[in-house]
Amino acid sequence: MSLLRPLLNQYLRLTEKPHMRKASGPDALRRSFEFKARLFFHAPRAARLERGDLAGSEALWVRPRRGPRSQCTILYFHGGGFVFGSPRTHGAMVAALACRADADAVLPRYPLAPEHPFPAALDHALATYQAVRATGGSVIVGGDSAGGALTLSLLARLLADKAPLPEAVFAFSPLTDLTFSGDSFASNADADVELPAERAHEMAQMYLNGTDPTDPLASPLFADFTGAPPVWITAGDTEILLDDSRRMAAHLQAQGVDATYVEEHDLPHVWPIFHSTLPEARATLNTLGEWIKAQTGASAATR
């Protein structure tokens, strides 16, 4: 582990966790995250980030500054508890991943709660996936936290609809169970340096707006993934959402899915977003980038 890891954890514990605990609502969280992302998260120079359109809505496209367009596109759904975050807050991290995976990427601006509760974000995710799929080439779908939930819910919906599937799927610290029944939600409440467990139900209620939290399209832990393409998931052992990832990976494997689960020690929620400073973040992006290339290369199974 790097020397920066404990320093980052201490910073998050002293600043971000209290801020998230005390924030007056989604607007405050949105403004704060946008500001901090501009300060701390920087895309690699090899990538070009451009605002554009996808499925009739705003999106952020990531493409190489030089060379031809890739035949692989990463469709990425940002995290933020379904109520904050944007393509801009996560664009630098996705650009760093895209460079490692030899891929283009696109981050759609999906509708946020409470203004747009479930299933608005999932419906938009489906529309953006169909638009990317229609352009040809390989499609990898990924996301973090609540965006990881959208990623896996989208996969479940595609399977249920017998629609064309992505080549592979990945998730950083995904939220997969909106009943919050995992043991780690309580046992890691103090250890988690970033997420205040006591606010999770509030954000979930804004998103669900009366929907049963066990609905498999809201909580993908309860969905059927038989026939799914390979899935890669990572989480840290001190996160309140640790059991969301552990149980999701086990659920996928029990249904015959080629699911890879990587658990790291004492790293914060969605640590790859700190790639500009944290060596462990860059190492995770390196590992995932190689995994993505393996799924889209000539040796990957035809799906």
Short mmCIF file of C-alpha atoms in Angstrom, two decimals:
data_model
loop_
_atom_site.label_atom_id
_atom_site.label_comp_id
_atom_site.label_asym_id
_atom_site.label_seq_id
_atom_site.Cartn_x
_atom_site.Cartn_y
_atom_site.Cartn_z
CA MET A 1 0.00 0.00 0.00
CA SER A 2 1.19 3.50 -0.80
CA LEU A 3 1.97 6.23 1.72
CA LEU A 4 -0.79 8.32 0.15
CA ARG A 5 -3.54 5.84 1.02
CA PRO A 6 -3.75 6.65 4.77
CA LEU A 7 -3.44 10.37 4.04
CA LEU A 8 -6.32 10.23 1.59
CA ASN A 9 -8.42 8.19 4.01
CA GLN A 10 -7.81 10.70 6.77
CA TYR A 11 -8.69 13.60 4.47
CA LEU A 12 -11.94 11.95 3.44
CA ARG A 13 -12.86 11.06 7.02
CA LEU A 14 -12.28 14.63 8.22
CA THR A 15 -13.82 16.49 5.28
CA GLU A 16 -15.97 14.52 2.87
CA LYS A 17 -17.83 12.25 5.27
CA PRO A 18 -18.94 15.14 7.54
CA HIS A 19 -19.90 17.17 4.48
CA MET A 20 -22.05 14.38 3.09
CA ARG A 21 -23.58 13.84 6.52
CA LYS A 22 -24.53 17.51 6.92
CA ALA A 23 -25.34 18.57 3.34
CA SER A 24 -28.76 20.21 3.15
CA GLY A 25 -29.84 18.24 0.09
CA PRO A 26 -29.02 17.19 -3.46
CA ASP A 27 -28.31 20.71 -4.72
CA ALA A 28 -25.58 21.23 -2.13
CA LEU A 29 -24.01 17.87 -2.95
CA ARG A 30 -24.14 18.61 -6.67
CA ARG A 31 -22.44 21.99 -6.38
CA SER A 32 -19.73 20.70 -4.05
CA PHE A 33 -18.86 17.63 -6.15
CA GLU A 34 -18.70 19.61 -9.38
CA PHE A 35 -16.32 22.13 -7.81
CA LYS A 36 -14.04 19.52 -6.23
CA ALA A 37 -13.91 17.45 -9.42
CA ARG A 38 -12.53 20.43 -11.34
CA LEU A 39 -9.84 20.90 -8.68
CA PHE A 40 -8.73 17.33 -8.04
CA PHE A 41 -9.57 15.08 -11.01
CA HIS A 42 -7.58 15.56 -14.21
CA ALA A 43 -7.82 13.63 -17.46
CA PRO A 44 -4.68 12.31 -19.17
CA ARG A 45 -3.30 14.52 -21.94
CA ALA A 46 -3.72 11.68 -24.43
CA ALA A 47 -7.51 11.94 -24.13
CA ARG A 48 -9.85 14.53 -25.57
CA LEU A 49 -13.11 15.19 -23.69
CA GLU A 50 -15.93 16.70 -25.75
CA ARG A 51 -19.53 17.55 -24.95
CA GLY A 52 -21.95 15.98 -27.35
CA ASP A 53 -25.26 14.23 -27.70
CA LEU A 54 -26.40 10.68 -27.06
CA ALA A 55 -29.98 9.46 -27.39
CA GLY A 56 -31.20 13.05 -27.52
CA SER A 57 -29.51 14.16 -24.30
CA GLU A 58 -26.20 15.65 -23.23
CA ALA A 59 -23.20 13.35 -22.93
CA LEU A 60 -19.46 13.61 -22.49
CA TRP A 61 -17.40 11.80 -25.13
CA VAL A 62 -13.83 10.65 -24.52
CA ARG A 63 -11.63 10.02 -27.55
CA PRO A 64 -7.88 9.84 -28.20
CA ARG A 65 -6.21 13.06 -29.28
CA ARG A 66 -4.28 11.18 -31.93
CA GLY A 67 -4.86 8.07 -33.96
CA PRO A 68 -8.02 6.42 -35.29
CA ARG A 69 -11.28 5.94 -33.43
CA SER A 70 -11.40 2.79 -31.35
CA GLN A 71 -13.70 -0.09 -32.28
CA CYS A 72 -14.60 -0.40 -28.58
CA THR A 73 -16.75 2.05 -26.61
CA ILE A 74 -17.14 2.18 -22.84
CA LEU A 75 -20.61 3.38 -21.84
CA TYR A 76 -20.19 4.69 -18.28
CA PHE A 77 -22.81 5.66 -15.69
CA HIS A 78 -21.49 7.91 -12.93
CA GLY A 79 -22.22 7.44 -9.24
CA GLY A 80 -23.71 9.86 -6.72
CA GLY A 81 -26.50 8.09 -4.89
CA PHE A 82 -28.87 8.66 -7.84
CA VAL A 83 -29.13 12.33 -6.78
CA PHE A 84 -25.80 14.00 -7.63
CA GLY A 85 -22.74 13.57 -9.85
CA SER A 86 -22.45 14.13 -13.58
CA PRO A 87 -20.33 13.21 -16.60
CA ARG A 88 -17.98 16.05 -15.66
CA THR A 89 -17.31 14.70 -12.16
CA HIS A 90 -16.29 11.28 -13.51
CA GLY A 91 -14.97 12.14 -16.95
CA ALA A 92 -11.30 12.29 -15.94
CA MET A 93 -11.37 8.82 -14.37
CA VAL A 94 -13.15 7.31 -17.37
CA ALA A 95 -10.65 8.99 -19.70
CA ALA A 96 -7.81 7.40 -17.72
CA LEU A 97 -9.51 4.01 -18.05
CA ALA A 98 -10.27 4.47 -21.74
CA CYS A 99 -6.60 5.18 -22.48
CA ARG A 100 -5.61 1.97 -20.71
CA ALA A 101 -8.29 -0.07 -22.47
CA ASP A 102 -7.60 1.35 -25.95
CA ALA A 103 -11.24 2.42 -26.07
CA ASP A 104 -13.45 5.41 -26.67
CA ALA A 105 -15.92 6.24 -23.91
CA VAL A 106 -19.13 8.14 -23.35
CA LEU A 107 -20.77 9.29 -20.12
CA PRO A 108 -24.46 10.19 -20.50
CA ARG A 109 -26.10 12.81 -18.31
CA TYR A 110 -28.90 10.66 -16.96
CA PRO A 111 -31.89 12.12 -15.07
CA LEU A 112 -31.35 12.44 -11.32
CA ALA A 113 -33.71 12.02 -8.38
CA PRO A 114 -35.67 13.47 -6.70
CA GLU A 115 -36.72 15.40 -9.80
CA HIS A 116 -36.71 12.21 -11.87
CA PRO A 117 -37.29 9.11 -9.71
CA PHE A 118 -37.09 5.44 -10.72
CA PRO A 119 -37.30 4.24 -13.47
CA ALA A 120 -36.29 7.43 -15.32
CA ALA A 121 -32.53 6.83 -15.01
CA LEU A 122 -32.84 3.20 -16.10
CA ASP A 123 -35.02 4.12 -19.08
CA HIS A 124 -32.42 6.67 -20.13
CA ALA A 125 -29.63 4.14 -19.63
CA LEU A 126 -31.42 1.76 -21.98
CA ALA A 127 -31.83 4.46 -24.63
CA THR A 128 -28.15 5.40 -24.44
CA TYR A 129 -27.07 1.77 -24.64
CA GLN A 130 -29.20 1.22 -27.73
CA ALA A 131 -27.69 4.33 -29.34
CA VAL A 132 -24.12 3.19 -28.66
CA ARG A 133 -24.89 -0.37 -29.75
CA ALA A 134 -26.26 0.94 -33.04
CA THR A 135 -22.93 2.56 -33.93
CA GLY A 136 -21.24 -0.85 -34.24
CA GLY A 137 -18.13 -2.19 -32.58
CA SER A 138 -17.73 -3.60 -29.09
CA VAL A 139 -19.61 -2.09 -26.15
CA ILE A 140 -18.47 -2.31 -22.54
CA VAL A 141 -20.89 -0.99 -19.89
CA GLY A 142 -19.64 0.21 -16.53
CA GLY A 143 -20.40 2.42 -13.57
CA ASP A 144 -19.67 3.15 -9.94
CA SER A 145 -21.81 3.13 -6.81
CA ALA A 146 -25.34 4.13 -7.93
CA GLY A 147 -24.04 4.10 -11.49
CA GLY A 148 -22.95 0.54 -10.84
CA ALA A 149 -26.53 -0.22 -9.86
CA LEU A 150 -27.73 1.28 -13.15
CA THR A 151 -25.14 -0.75 -15.04
CA LEU A 152 -26.27 -4.04 -13.53
CA SER A 153 -29.96 -3.15 -13.72
CA LEU A 154 -29.51 -2.34 -17.40
CA LEU A 155 -27.88 -5.72 -17.93
CA ALA A 156 -30.79 -7.44 -16.17
CA ARG A 157 -33.27 -5.57 -18.36
CA LEU A 158 -31.42 -6.48 -21.55
CA LEU A 159 -31.42 -10.13 -20.52
CA ALA A 160 -35.12 -10.05 -19.69
CA ASP A 161 -35.88 -8.42 -23.06
CA LYS A 162 -33.59 -10.87 -24.91
CA ALA A 163 -31.87 -7.83 -26.42
CA PRO A 164 -28.31 -7.69 -27.79
CA LEU A 165 -25.85 -7.74 -24.89
CA PRO A 166 -22.65 -5.81 -24.23
CA GLU A 167 -19.36 -7.63 -24.58
CA ALA A 168 -18.71 -7.17 -20.86
CA VAL A 169 -19.76 -5.20 -17.78
CA PHE A 170 -17.84 -3.74 -14.83
CA ALA A 171 -18.64 -1.89 -11.61
CA PHE A 172 -16.69 -0.02 -8.96
CA SER A 173 -18.23 -0.42 -5.47
CA PRO A 174 -21.76 -0.91 -6.85
CA LEU A 175 -24.91 -0.30 -4.85
CA THR A 176 -26.88 -3.48 -5.57
CA ASP A 177 -29.35 -3.77 -2.67
CA LEU A 178 -31.62 -0.83 -1.83
CA THR A 179 -32.93 -2.70 1.22
CA PHE A 180 -29.41 -2.24 2.68
CA SER A 181 -29.53 -5.72 4.19
CA GLY A 182 -25.80 -6.50 3.89
CA ASP A 183 -23.95 -6.94 7.17
CA SER A 184 -21.26 -4.46 6.11
CA PHE A 185 -23.79 -1.65 6.01
CA ALA A 186 -23.70 -1.68 9.82
CA SER A 187 -20.36 -3.33 10.56
CA ASN A 188 -18.40 -0.90 8.35
CA ALA A 189 -20.37 2.23 9.27
CA ASP A 190 -17.44 3.62 11.25
CA ALA A 191 -14.67 2.18 9.08
CA ASP A 192 -16.01 3.69 5.85
CA VAL A 193 -14.13 6.98 5.50
CA GLU A 194 -16.46 8.49 2.92
CA LEU A 195 -20.11 7.40 3.04
CA PRO A 196 -22.36 8.19 6.04
CA ALA A 197 -24.62 5.15 6.39
CA GLU A 198 -27.36 7.18 8.05
CA ARG A 199 -28.12 9.10 4.83
CA ALA A 200 -28.36 6.12 2.50
CA HIS A 201 -32.05 5.44 3.14
CA GLU A 202 -32.89 9.08 2.46
CA MET A 203 -31.24 9.00 -0.96
CA ALA A 204 -32.82 5.64 -1.76
CA GLN A 205 -36.27 6.99 -0.94
CA MET A 206 -35.71 9.96 -3.27
CA TYR A 207 -34.82 7.54 -6.05
CA LEU A 208 -37.43 4.86 -5.43
CA ASN A 209 -40.34 7.26 -4.81
CA GLY A 210 -42.48 4.42 -3.44
CA THR A 211 -41.11 1.60 -5.60
CA ASP A 212 -40.45 -1.65 -3.75
CA PRO A 213 -36.70 -1.70 -3.00
CA THR A 214 -36.63 -5.41 -3.85
CA ASP A 215 -37.68 -4.66 -7.45
CA PRO A 216 -34.90 -6.41 -9.42
CA LEU A 217 -34.55 -3.45 -11.77
CA ALA A 218 -33.90 -1.15 -8.79
CA SER A 219 -31.84 -3.59 -6.72
CA PRO A 220 -29.96 -5.81 -9.17
CA LEU A 221 -28.96 -8.22 -6.40
CA PHE A 222 -32.45 -9.69 -6.85
CA ALA A 223 -32.33 -9.94 -10.66
CA ASP A 224 -31.81 -12.93 -12.95
CA PHE A 225 -28.50 -12.80 -14.83
CA THR A 226 -28.55 -16.19 -16.50
CA GLY A 227 -26.78 -15.86 -19.85
CA ALA A 228 -24.95 -12.63 -18.97
CA PRO A 229 -21.56 -11.71 -20.44
CA PRO A 230 -18.46 -11.47 -18.21
CA VAL A 231 -18.71 -9.10 -15.25
CA TRP A 232 -15.86 -7.51 -13.25
CA ILE A 233 -16.53 -5.98 -9.81
CA THR A 234 -14.26 -4.41 -7.23
CA ALA A 235 -14.82 -3.01 -3.73
CA GLY A 236 -12.85 -2.09 -0.62
CA ASP A 237 -13.06 -4.11 2.58
CA THR A 238 -13.94 -1.07 4.72
CA GLU A 239 -16.90 0.13 2.64
CA ILE A 240 -20.47 0.03 3.88
CA LEU A 241 -21.33 -1.35 0.41
CA LEU A 242 -18.79 -4.18 0.66
CA ASP A 243 -21.48 -6.86 0.98
CA ASP A 244 -23.33 -5.40 -2.00
CA SER A 245 -20.31 -6.33 -4.11
CA ARG A 246 -19.54 -9.64 -2.41
CA ARG A 247 -23.13 -10.87 -2.67
CA MET A 248 -23.52 -9.56 -6.22
CA ALA A 249 -20.45 -11.47 -7.39
CA ALA A 250 -21.62 -14.64 -5.66
CA HIS A 251 -25.11 -14.23 -7.13
CA LEU A 252 -23.69 -13.88 -10.64
CA GLN A 253 -21.39 -16.87 -10.22
CA ALA A 254 -24.26 -19.00 -8.91
CA GLN A 255 -26.15 -18.23 -12.13
CA GLY A 256 -23.24 -19.35 -14.29
CA VAL A 257 -21.84 -15.92 -15.12
CA ASP A 258 -18.09 -15.45 -15.57
CA ALA A 259 -17.83 -12.95 -12.70
CA THR A 260 -14.51 -11.61 -11.43
CA TYR A 261 -14.49 -10.06 -7.96
CA VAL A 262 -11.49 -8.06 -6.68
CA GLU A 263 -11.52 -6.94 -3.04
CA GLU A 264 -8.94 -4.40 -1.91
CA HIS A 265 -7.83 -3.50 1.61
CA ASP A 266 -8.55 -0.15 3.26
CA LEU A 267 -9.33 1.82 0.12
CA PRO A 268 -12.17 4.38 -0.01
CA HIS A 269 -15.42 4.13 -1.90
CA VAL A 270 -14.76 4.25 -5.67
CA TRP A 271 -11.04 4.88 -5.15
CA PRO A 272 -10.20 4.81 -8.90
CA ILE A 273 -11.63 8.35 -9.09
CA PHE A 274 -8.48 9.48 -7.23
CA HIS A 275 -6.24 8.27 -10.08
CA SER A 276 -4.51 11.65 -10.33
CA THR A 277 -2.84 11.13 -6.93
CA LEU A 278 -3.38 7.58 -5.62
CA PRO A 279 -1.14 4.77 -6.93
CA GLU A 280 -3.71 2.12 -5.97
CA ALA A 281 -6.28 3.88 -8.14
CA ARG A 282 -3.99 3.73 -11.15
CA ALA A 283 -3.21 0.07 -10.44
CA THR A 284 -6.92 -0.78 -10.42
CA LEU A 285 -7.46 1.07 -13.71
CA ASN A 286 -4.48 -0.80 -15.19
CA THR A 287 -5.98 -4.14 -14.17
CA LEU A 288 -9.42 -3.27 -15.49
CA GLY A 289 -8.01 -1.88 -18.72
CA GLU A 290 -6.26 -5.18 -19.43
CA TRP A 291 -9.44 -7.09 -18.57
CA ILE A 292 -11.47 -4.98 -20.99
CA LYS A 293 -8.95 -5.59 -23.78
CA ALA A 294 -9.15 -9.31 -23.10
CA GLN A 295 -12.95 -9.23 -23.46
CA THR A 296 -12.90 -7.36 -26.76
CA GLY A 297 -9.85 -8.98 -28.39
CA ALA A 298 -9.76 -11.73 -30.98
CA SER A 299 -9.64 -14.37 -28.25
CA ALA A 300 -12.87 -13.22 -26.62
CA ALA A 301 -15.85 -15.50 -27.08
CA THR A 302 -18.45 -14.46 -29.62
CA ARG A 303 -21.64 -13.33 -27.91
#
